[in-house]
CSV table of C-alpha atoms and ligand atoms in Angstrom, one decimal:
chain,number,residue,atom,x,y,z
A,1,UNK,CA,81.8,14.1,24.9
A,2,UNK,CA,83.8,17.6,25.0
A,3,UNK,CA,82.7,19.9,27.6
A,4,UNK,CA,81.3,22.0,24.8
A,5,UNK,CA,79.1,19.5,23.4
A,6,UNK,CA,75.5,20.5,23.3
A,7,UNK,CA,73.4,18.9,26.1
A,8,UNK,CA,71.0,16.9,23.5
A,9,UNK,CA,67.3,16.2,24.8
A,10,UNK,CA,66.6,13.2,23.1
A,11,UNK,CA,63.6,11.9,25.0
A,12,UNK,CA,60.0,11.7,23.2
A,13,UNK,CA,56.9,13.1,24.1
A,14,UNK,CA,54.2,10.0,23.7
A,15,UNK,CA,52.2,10.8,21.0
A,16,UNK,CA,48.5,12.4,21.5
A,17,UNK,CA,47.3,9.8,19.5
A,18,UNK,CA,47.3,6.5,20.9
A,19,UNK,CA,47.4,4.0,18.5
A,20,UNK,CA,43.7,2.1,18.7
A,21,UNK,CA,42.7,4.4,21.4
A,22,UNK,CA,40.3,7.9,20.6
A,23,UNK,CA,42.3,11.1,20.4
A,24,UNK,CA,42.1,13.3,23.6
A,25,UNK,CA,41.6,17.0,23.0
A,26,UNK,CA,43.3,18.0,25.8
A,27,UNK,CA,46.4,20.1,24.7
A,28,UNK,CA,45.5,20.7,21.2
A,29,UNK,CA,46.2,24.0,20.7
A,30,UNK,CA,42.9,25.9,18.5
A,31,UNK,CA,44.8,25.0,15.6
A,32,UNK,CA,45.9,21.6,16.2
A,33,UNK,CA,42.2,21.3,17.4
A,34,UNK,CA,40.7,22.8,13.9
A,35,UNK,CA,42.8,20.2,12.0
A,36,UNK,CA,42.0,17.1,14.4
A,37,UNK,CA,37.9,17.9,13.9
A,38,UNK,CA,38.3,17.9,10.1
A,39,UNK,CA,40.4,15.0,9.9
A,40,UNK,CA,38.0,13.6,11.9
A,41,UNK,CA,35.0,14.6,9.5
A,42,UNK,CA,33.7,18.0,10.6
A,43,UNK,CA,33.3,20.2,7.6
A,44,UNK,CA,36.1,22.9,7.1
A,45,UNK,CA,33.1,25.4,6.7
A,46,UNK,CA,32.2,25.1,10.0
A,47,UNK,CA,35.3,24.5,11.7
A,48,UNK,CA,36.7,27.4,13.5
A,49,UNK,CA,33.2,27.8,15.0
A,50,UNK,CA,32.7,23.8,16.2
A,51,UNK,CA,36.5,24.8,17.8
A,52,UNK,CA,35.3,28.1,19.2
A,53,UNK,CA,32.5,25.9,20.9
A,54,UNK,CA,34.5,23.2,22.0
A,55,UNK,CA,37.3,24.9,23.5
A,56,UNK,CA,34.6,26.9,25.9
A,57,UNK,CA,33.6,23.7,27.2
A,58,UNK,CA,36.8,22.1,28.0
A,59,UNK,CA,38.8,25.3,28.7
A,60,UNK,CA,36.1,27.8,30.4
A,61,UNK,CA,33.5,25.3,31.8
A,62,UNK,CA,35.5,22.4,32.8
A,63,UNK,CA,33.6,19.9,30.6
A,64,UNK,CA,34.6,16.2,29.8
A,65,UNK,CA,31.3,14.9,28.4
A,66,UNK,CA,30.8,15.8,24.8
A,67,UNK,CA,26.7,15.5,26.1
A,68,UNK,CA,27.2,18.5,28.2
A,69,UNK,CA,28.2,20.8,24.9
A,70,UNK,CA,24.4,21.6,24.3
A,71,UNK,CA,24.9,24.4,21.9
A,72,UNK,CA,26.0,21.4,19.2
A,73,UNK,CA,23.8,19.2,17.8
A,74,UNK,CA,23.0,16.2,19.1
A,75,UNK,CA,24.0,13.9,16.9
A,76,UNK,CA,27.4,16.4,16.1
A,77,UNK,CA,28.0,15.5,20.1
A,78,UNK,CA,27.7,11.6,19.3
A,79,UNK,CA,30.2,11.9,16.9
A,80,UNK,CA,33.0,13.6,18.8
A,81,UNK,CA,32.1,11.0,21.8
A,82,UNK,CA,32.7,8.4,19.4
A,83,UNK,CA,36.0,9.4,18.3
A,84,UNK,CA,37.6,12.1,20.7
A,85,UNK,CA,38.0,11.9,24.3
A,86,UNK,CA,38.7,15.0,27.3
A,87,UNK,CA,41.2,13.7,29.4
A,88,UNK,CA,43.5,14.9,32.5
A,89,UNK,CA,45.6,13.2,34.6
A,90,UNK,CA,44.5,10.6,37.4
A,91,UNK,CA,44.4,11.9,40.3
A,92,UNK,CA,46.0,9.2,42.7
A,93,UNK,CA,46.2,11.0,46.1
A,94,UNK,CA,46.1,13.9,47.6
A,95,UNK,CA,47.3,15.3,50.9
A,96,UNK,CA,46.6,18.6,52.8
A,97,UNK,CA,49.3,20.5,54.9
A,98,UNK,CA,48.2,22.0,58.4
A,99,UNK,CA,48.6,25.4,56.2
A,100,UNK,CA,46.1,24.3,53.4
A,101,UNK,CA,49.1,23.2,50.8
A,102,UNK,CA,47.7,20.5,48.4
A,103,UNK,CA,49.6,18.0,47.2
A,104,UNK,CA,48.4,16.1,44.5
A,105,UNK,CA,50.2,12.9,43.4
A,106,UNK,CA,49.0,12.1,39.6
A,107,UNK,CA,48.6,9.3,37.0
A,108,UNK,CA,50.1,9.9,33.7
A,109,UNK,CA,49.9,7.9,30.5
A,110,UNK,CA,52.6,4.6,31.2
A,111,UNK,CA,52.0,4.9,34.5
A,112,UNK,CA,54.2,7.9,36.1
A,113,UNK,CA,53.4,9.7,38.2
A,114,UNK,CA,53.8,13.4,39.1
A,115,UNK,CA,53.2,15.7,41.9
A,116,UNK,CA,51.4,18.7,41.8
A,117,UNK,CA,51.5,21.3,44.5
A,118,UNK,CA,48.6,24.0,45.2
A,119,UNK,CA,49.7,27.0,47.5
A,120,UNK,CA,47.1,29.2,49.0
A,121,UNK,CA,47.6,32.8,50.1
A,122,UNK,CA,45.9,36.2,51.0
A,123,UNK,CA,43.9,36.4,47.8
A,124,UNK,CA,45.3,34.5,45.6
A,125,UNK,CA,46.9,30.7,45.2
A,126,UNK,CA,49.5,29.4,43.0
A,127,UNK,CA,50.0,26.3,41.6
A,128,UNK,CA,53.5,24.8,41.3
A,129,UNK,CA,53.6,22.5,38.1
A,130,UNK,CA,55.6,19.8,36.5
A,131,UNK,CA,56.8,19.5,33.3
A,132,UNK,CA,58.9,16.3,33.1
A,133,UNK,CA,58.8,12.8,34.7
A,134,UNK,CA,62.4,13.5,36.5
A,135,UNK,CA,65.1,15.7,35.1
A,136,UNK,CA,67.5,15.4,32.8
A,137,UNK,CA,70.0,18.3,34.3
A,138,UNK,CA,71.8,17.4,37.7
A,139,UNK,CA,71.5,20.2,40.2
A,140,UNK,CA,73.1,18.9,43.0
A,141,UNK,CA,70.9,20.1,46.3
A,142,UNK,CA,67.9,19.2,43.8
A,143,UNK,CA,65.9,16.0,45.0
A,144,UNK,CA,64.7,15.9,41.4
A,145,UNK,CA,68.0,15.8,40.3
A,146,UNK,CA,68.8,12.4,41.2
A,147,UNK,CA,66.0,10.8,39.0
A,148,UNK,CA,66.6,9.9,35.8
A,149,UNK,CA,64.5,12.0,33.5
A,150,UNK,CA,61.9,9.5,32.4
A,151,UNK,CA,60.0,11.4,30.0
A,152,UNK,CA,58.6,14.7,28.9
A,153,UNK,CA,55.0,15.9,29.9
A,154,UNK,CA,52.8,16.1,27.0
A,155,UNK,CA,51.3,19.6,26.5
A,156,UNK,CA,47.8,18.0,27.3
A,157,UNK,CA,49.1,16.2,30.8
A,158,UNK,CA,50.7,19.8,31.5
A,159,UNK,CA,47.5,21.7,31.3
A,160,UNK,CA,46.0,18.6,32.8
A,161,UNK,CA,47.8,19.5,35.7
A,162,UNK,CA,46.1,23.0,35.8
A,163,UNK,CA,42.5,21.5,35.5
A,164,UNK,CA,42.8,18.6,37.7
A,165,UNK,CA,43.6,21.1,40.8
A,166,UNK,CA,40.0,23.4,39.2
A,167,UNK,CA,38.0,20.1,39.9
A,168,UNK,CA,39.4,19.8,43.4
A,169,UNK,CA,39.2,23.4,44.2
A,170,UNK,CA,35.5,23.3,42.9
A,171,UNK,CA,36.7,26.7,40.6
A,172,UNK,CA,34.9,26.4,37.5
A,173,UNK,CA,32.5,28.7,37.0
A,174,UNK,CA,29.0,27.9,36.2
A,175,UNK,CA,27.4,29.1,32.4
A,176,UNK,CA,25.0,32.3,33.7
A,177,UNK,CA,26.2,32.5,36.8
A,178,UNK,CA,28.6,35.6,37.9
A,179,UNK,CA,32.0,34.9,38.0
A,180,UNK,CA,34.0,35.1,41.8
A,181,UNK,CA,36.8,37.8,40.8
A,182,UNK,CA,39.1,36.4,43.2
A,183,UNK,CA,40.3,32.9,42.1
A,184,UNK,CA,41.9,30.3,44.2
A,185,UNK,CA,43.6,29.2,41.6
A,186,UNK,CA,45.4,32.8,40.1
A,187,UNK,CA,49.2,31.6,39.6
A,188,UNK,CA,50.9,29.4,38.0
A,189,UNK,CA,55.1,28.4,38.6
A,190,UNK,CA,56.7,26.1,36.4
A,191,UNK,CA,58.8,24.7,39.4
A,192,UNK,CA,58.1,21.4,40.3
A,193,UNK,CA,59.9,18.4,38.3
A,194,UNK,CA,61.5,19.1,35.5
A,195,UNK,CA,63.3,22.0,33.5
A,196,UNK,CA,60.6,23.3,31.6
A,197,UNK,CA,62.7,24.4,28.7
A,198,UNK,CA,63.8,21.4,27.9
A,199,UNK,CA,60.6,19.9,27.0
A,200,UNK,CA,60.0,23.7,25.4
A,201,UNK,CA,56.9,23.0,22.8
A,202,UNK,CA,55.0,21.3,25.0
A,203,UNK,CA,55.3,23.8,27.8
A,204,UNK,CA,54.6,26.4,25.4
A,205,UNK,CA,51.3,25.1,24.3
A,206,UNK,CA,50.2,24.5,27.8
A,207,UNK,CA,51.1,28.1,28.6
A,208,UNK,CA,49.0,28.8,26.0
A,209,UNK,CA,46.4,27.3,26.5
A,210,UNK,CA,45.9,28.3,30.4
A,211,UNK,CA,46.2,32.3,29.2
A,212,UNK,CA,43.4,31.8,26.4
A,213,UNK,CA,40.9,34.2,27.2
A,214,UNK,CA,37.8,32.0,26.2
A,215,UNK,CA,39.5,29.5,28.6
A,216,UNK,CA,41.2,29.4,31.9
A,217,UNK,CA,42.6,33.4,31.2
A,218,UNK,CA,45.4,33.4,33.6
A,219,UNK,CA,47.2,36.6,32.4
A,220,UNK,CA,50.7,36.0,31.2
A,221,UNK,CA,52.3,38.3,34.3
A,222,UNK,CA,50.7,35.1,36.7
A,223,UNK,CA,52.5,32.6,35.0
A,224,UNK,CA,56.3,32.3,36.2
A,225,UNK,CA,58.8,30.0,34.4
A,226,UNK,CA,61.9,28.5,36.4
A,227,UNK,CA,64.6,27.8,34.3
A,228,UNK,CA,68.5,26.5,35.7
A,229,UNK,CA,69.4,28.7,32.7
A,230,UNK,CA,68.8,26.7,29.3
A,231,UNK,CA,70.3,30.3,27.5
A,232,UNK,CA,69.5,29.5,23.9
A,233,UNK,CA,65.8,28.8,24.9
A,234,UNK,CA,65.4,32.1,27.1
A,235,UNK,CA,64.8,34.6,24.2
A,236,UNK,CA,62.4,32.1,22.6
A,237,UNK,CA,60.8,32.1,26.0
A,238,UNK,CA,60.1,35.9,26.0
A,239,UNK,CA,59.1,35.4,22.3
A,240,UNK,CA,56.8,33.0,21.8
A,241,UNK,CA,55.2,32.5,25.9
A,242,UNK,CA,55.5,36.4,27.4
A,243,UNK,CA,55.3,35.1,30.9
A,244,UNK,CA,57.5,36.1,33.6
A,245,UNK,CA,61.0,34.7,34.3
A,246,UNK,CA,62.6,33.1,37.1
A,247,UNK,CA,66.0,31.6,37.0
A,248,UNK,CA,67.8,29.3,39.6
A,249,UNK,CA,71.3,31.8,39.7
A,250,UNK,CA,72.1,29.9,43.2
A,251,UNK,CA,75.4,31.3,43.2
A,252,UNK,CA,77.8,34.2,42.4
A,253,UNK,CA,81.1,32.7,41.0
A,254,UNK,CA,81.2,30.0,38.0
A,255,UNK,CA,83.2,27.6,40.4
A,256,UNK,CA,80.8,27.4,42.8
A,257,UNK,CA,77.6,27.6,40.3
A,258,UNK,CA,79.5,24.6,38.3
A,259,UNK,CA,79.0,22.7,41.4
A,260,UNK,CA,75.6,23.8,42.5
A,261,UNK,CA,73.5,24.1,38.9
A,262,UNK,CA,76.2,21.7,36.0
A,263,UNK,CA,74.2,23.2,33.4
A,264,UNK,CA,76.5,26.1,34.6
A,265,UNK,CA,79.6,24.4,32.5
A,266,UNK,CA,77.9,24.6,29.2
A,267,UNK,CA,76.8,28.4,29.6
A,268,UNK,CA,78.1,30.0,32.4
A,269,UNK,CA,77.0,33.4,34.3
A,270,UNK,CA,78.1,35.7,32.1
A,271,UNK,CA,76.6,34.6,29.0
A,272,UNK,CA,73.8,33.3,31.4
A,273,UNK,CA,73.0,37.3,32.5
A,274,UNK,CA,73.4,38.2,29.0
A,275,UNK,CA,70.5,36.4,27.9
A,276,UNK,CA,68.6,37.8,30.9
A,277,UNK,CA,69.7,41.6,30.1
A,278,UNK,CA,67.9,40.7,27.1
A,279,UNK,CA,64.4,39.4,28.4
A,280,UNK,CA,62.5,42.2,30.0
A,281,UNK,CA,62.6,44.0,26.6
A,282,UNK,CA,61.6,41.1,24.9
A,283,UNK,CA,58.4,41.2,27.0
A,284,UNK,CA,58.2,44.7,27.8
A,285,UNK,CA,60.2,45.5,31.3
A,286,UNK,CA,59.4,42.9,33.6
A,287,UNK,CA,61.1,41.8,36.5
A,288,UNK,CA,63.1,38.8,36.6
A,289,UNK,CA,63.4,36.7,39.8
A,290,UNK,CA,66.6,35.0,40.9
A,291,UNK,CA,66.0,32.5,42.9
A,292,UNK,CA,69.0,31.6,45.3
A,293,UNK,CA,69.2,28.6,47.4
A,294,UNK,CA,70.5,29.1,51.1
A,295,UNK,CA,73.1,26.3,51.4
A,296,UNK,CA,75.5,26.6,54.7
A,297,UNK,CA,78.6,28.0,53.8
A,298,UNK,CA,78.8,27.2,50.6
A,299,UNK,CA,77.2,30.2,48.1
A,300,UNK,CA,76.0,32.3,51.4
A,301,UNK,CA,78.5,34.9,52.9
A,302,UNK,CA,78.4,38.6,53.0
A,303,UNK,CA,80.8,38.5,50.2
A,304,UNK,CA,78.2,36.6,47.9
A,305,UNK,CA,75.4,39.0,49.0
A,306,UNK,CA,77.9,41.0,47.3
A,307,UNK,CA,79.1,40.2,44.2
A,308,UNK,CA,75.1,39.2,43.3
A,309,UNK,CA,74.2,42.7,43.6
A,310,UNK,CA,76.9,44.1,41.7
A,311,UNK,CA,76.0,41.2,39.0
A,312,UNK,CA,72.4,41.9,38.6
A,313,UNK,CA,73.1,45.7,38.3
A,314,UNK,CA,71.2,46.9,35.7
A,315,UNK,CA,69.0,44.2,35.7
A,316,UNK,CA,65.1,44.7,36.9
A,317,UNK,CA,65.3,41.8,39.2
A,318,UNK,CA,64.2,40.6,42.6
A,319,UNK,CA,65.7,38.0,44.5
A,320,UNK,CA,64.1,35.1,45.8
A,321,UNK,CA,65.9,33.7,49.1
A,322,UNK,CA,65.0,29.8,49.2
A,323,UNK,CA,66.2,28.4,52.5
A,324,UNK,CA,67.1,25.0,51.5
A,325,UNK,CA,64.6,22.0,52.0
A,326,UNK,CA,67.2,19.5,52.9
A,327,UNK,CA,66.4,15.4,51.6
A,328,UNK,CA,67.7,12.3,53.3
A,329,UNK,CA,71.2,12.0,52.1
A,330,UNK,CA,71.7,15.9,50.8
A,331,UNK,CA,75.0,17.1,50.4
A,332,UNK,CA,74.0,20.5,52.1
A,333,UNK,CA,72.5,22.3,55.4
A,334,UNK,CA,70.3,24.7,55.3
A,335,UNK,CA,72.2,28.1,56.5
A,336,UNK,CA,70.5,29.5,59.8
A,337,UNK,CA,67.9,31.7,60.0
A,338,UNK,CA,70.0,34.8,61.0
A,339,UNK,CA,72.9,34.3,58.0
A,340,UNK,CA,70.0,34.2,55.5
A,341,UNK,CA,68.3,37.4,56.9
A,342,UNK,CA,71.6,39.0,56.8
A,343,UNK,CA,71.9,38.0,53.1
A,344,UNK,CA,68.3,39.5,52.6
A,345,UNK,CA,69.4,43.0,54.4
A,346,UNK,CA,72.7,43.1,51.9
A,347,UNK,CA,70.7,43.1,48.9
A,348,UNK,CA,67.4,44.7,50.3
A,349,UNK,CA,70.1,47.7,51.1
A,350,UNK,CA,71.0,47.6,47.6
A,351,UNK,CA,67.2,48.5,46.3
A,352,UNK,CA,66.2,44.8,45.4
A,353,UNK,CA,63.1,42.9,46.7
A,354,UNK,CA,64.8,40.2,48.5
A,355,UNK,CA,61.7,37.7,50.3
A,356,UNK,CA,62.7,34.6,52.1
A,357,UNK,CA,60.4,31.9,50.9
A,358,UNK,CA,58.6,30.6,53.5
A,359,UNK,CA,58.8,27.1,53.6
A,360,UNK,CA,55.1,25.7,52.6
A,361,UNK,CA,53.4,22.1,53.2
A,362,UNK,CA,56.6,21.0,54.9
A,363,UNK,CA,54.3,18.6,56.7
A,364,UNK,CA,53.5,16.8,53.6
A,365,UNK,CA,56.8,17.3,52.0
A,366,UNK,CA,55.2,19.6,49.2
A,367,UNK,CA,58.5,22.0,49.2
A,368,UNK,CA,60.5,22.7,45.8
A,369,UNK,CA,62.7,19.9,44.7
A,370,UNK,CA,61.5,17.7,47.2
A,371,UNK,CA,59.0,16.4,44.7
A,372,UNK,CA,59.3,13.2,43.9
A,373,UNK,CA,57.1,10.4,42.9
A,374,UNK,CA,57.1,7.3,44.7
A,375,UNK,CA,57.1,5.0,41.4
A,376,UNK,CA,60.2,6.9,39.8
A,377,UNK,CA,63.2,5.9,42.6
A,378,UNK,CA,65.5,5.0,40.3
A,379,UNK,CA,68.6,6.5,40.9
A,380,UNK,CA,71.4,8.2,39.1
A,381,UNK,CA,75.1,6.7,39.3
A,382,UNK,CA,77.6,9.9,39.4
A,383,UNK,CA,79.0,8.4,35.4
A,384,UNK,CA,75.1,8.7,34.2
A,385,UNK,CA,74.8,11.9,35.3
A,386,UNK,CA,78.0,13.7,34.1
A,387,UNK,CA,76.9,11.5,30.6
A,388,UNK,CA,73.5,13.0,30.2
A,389,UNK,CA,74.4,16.5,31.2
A,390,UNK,CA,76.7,16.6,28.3
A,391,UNK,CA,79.3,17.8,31.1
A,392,UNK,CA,82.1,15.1,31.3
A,393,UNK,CA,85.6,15.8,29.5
B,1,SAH,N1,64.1,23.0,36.7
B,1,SAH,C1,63.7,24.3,37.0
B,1,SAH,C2,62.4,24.4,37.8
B,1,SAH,C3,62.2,23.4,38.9
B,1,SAH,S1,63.0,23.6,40.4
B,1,SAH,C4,64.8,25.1,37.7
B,1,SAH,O1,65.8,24.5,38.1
B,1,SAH,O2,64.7,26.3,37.8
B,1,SAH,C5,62.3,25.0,41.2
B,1,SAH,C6,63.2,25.7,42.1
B,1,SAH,O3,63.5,25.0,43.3
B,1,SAH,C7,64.6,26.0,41.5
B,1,SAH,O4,65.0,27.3,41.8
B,1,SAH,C8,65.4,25.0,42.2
B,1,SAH,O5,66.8,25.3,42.1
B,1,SAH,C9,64.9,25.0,43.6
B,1,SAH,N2,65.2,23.8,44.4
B,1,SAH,C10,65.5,22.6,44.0
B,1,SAH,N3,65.8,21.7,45.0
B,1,SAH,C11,65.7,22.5,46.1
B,1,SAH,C12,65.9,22.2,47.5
B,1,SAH,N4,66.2,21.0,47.9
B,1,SAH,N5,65.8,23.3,48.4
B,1,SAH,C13,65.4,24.5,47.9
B,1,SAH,N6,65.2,24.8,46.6
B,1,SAH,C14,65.4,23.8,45.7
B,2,SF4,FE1,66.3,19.8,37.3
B,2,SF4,FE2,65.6,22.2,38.3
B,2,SF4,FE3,66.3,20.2,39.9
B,2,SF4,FE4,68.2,21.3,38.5
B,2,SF4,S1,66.9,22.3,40.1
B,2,SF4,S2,67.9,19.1,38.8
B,2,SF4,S3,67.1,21.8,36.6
B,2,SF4,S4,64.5,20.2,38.5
């Protein structure tokens, strides 16, 4: 393949319908639900309403048992029990940090498993979501990067992910009762396995789907998505989701971001920042996040700090300092405390938020791309992974 080669996704999404087993609801979007009841029988008449109804249940309440919809007949409930089903992902363990981090380790359809992590803070909590089995792309300080991708997440098993952390944090609200304004569950991050756009639609939908208003109403400036820099899909991004944008930059020359983030080779920082000139019009001036790994002596000198700033000029940005969560057999060290704080000051100086993310759940190794299921250890050989990402001469 010719370094110019488009990096093809050619993984499928399992269907939603399993062959002999009842259709789950979950990750329908309203029109994808409308069509499913009247192919199933319900009257086109009455349709948007019975999806009005329905969606409520599953979306706003947290229902899974048709019996619970009591504003629809009785015998209209029987029917949808008979033929539908509300589904998320298994749960299959859970751990808490010392510092209340969650991690949730759950069942998918074929038996992967993914891990979920919940992050509480002052007044709010975010919830860092998955949206492949593996990855495709080959980031090379990325844990997740050394799995093969297995599969995409179905839009339903991505907003599965969403409601299977409400039923743990008890956070659905009750029909009549007053709703708690702060939430536990206010955020979400597309940043645990997976480059979300490359498994776009169904990410879309889910997105969707959690900003509903007659649902789970997370606004669209509470959901972040993390992207290595998939360029063609970023626009799209802006376009048809709205929700803020955070990209994994990691570095400030294309030799060194070649290394660090492959996808890098196929569009590079300059077309790369192009693309995010671009997005805070599309979605009405918000800020983008660039999120910069701290790897020692490698993308984190003085002279980096640098040539970022004078990069992102222009750009409404912050910068996101990750000090690296290093994995048995990394290629990296983290840099020390005092280089990245010096990195901080550099751009700080400059007039950019620059946070140092504080490492979270590192007791229960819940940190970004350390997730990793235990059933998925299949490892990539160097040839595979130059093959997949499209990247070898
Ligand atoms: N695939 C997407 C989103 C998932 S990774 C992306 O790459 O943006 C979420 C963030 O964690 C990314 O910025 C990623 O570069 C970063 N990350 C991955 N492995 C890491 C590690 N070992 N230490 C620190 N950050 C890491
Ligand atoms: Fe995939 Fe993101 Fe990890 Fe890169 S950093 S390998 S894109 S999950």
């Amino acid at each position: 393949m010719s370094a110019n080669a488009p990096i093809t996704q050619d993984v499928m999404t399992i269907p939603r319908k399993l062959p002999e087993g009842p259709v789950n609801l979950v990750g329908l979007t309203r029109d994808q639900l409308r069509e499913t009841l009247i192919a199933h029988g319900t009257p086109e008449k009455q349709a948007k309403m019975r999806v009005g109804q329905i969606w409520q249940w599953i979306y706003q309440w947290g229902k899974r048992d048709f019996a619970e919809m009591t504003n629809l007949s009785k015998a209209y409930r029987a029917e949808l029990a008979e033929r539908f089903v509300i589904e998320v992902p298994e749960v299959v363990s859970k751990q808490v940090s010392t510092d209340g981090t969650r991690k949730y380790l759950v069942r998918i359809a074929g038996g992967h498993e993914v891990e979920v992590v919940y992050i509480p803070e002052e007044g709010r909590g975010t919830l860092c979501v998955s949206s492949q089995v593996g990855c495709t792309l080959t980031c090379s300080f990325c844990h997740t990067g050394t799995q093969k991708l297995v599969r995409n997440l179905t839009a339903g098993e991505i907003v599965g992910q969403i409601m299977v952390a409400r039923d743990d944090l008890d956070e659905w609200p009750v029909p009549g009762v007053p709703k708690d304004e702060t939430r536990l569950l206010s955020n979400i991050v597309l940043m645990g396995m997976g480059e979300p756009l490359y498994n776009f639609e169904n990410v879309r939908d889910a997105m969707k789907i959690a900003m509903d208003g007659e649902g789970i109403s997370l606004s669209r400036r509470r959901i972040t998505l993390s992207t290595s820099g998939v360029v063609p899909e970023i626009a799209r991004t802006a376009e048809e989701i709205g929700c803020l944008l955070a990209v994994s930059f990691h570095a400030t020359t294309d030799e060194v971001r070649d290394k660090l983030v492959p996808i890098n080779k196929r569009w590079n920082i300059e077309t790369l920042l192009e693309a995010l000139r671009a997005y805070p019009r599309l979605t009405n001036s918000e800020r983008i996040t660039f999120e910069y790994v701290m790897l020692d002596g490698v993308n984190d000198s003085d002279e980096d700090a640098r040539r970022l700033i004078k990069l992102i000029e222009g750009i409404p940005a912050k910068v996101n300092l990750i000090p690296f969560n290093e994995w048995p057999g990394a290629p990296y060290k983290r840099s020390s405390n005092n280089r990245i704080r010096a990195f901080a000051d550099i751009i700080y100086k400059a007039g950019y938020a620059s946070p140092i993310r504080t490492p979270r759940g590192e007791d229960i190794l819940a940190a970004c791309g350390q997730l990793k299921s235990a059933t998925e250890r299949a490892r990539k050989s160097r040839k595979e992974i130059a093959a997949e990402a499209g990247l070898q001469s």
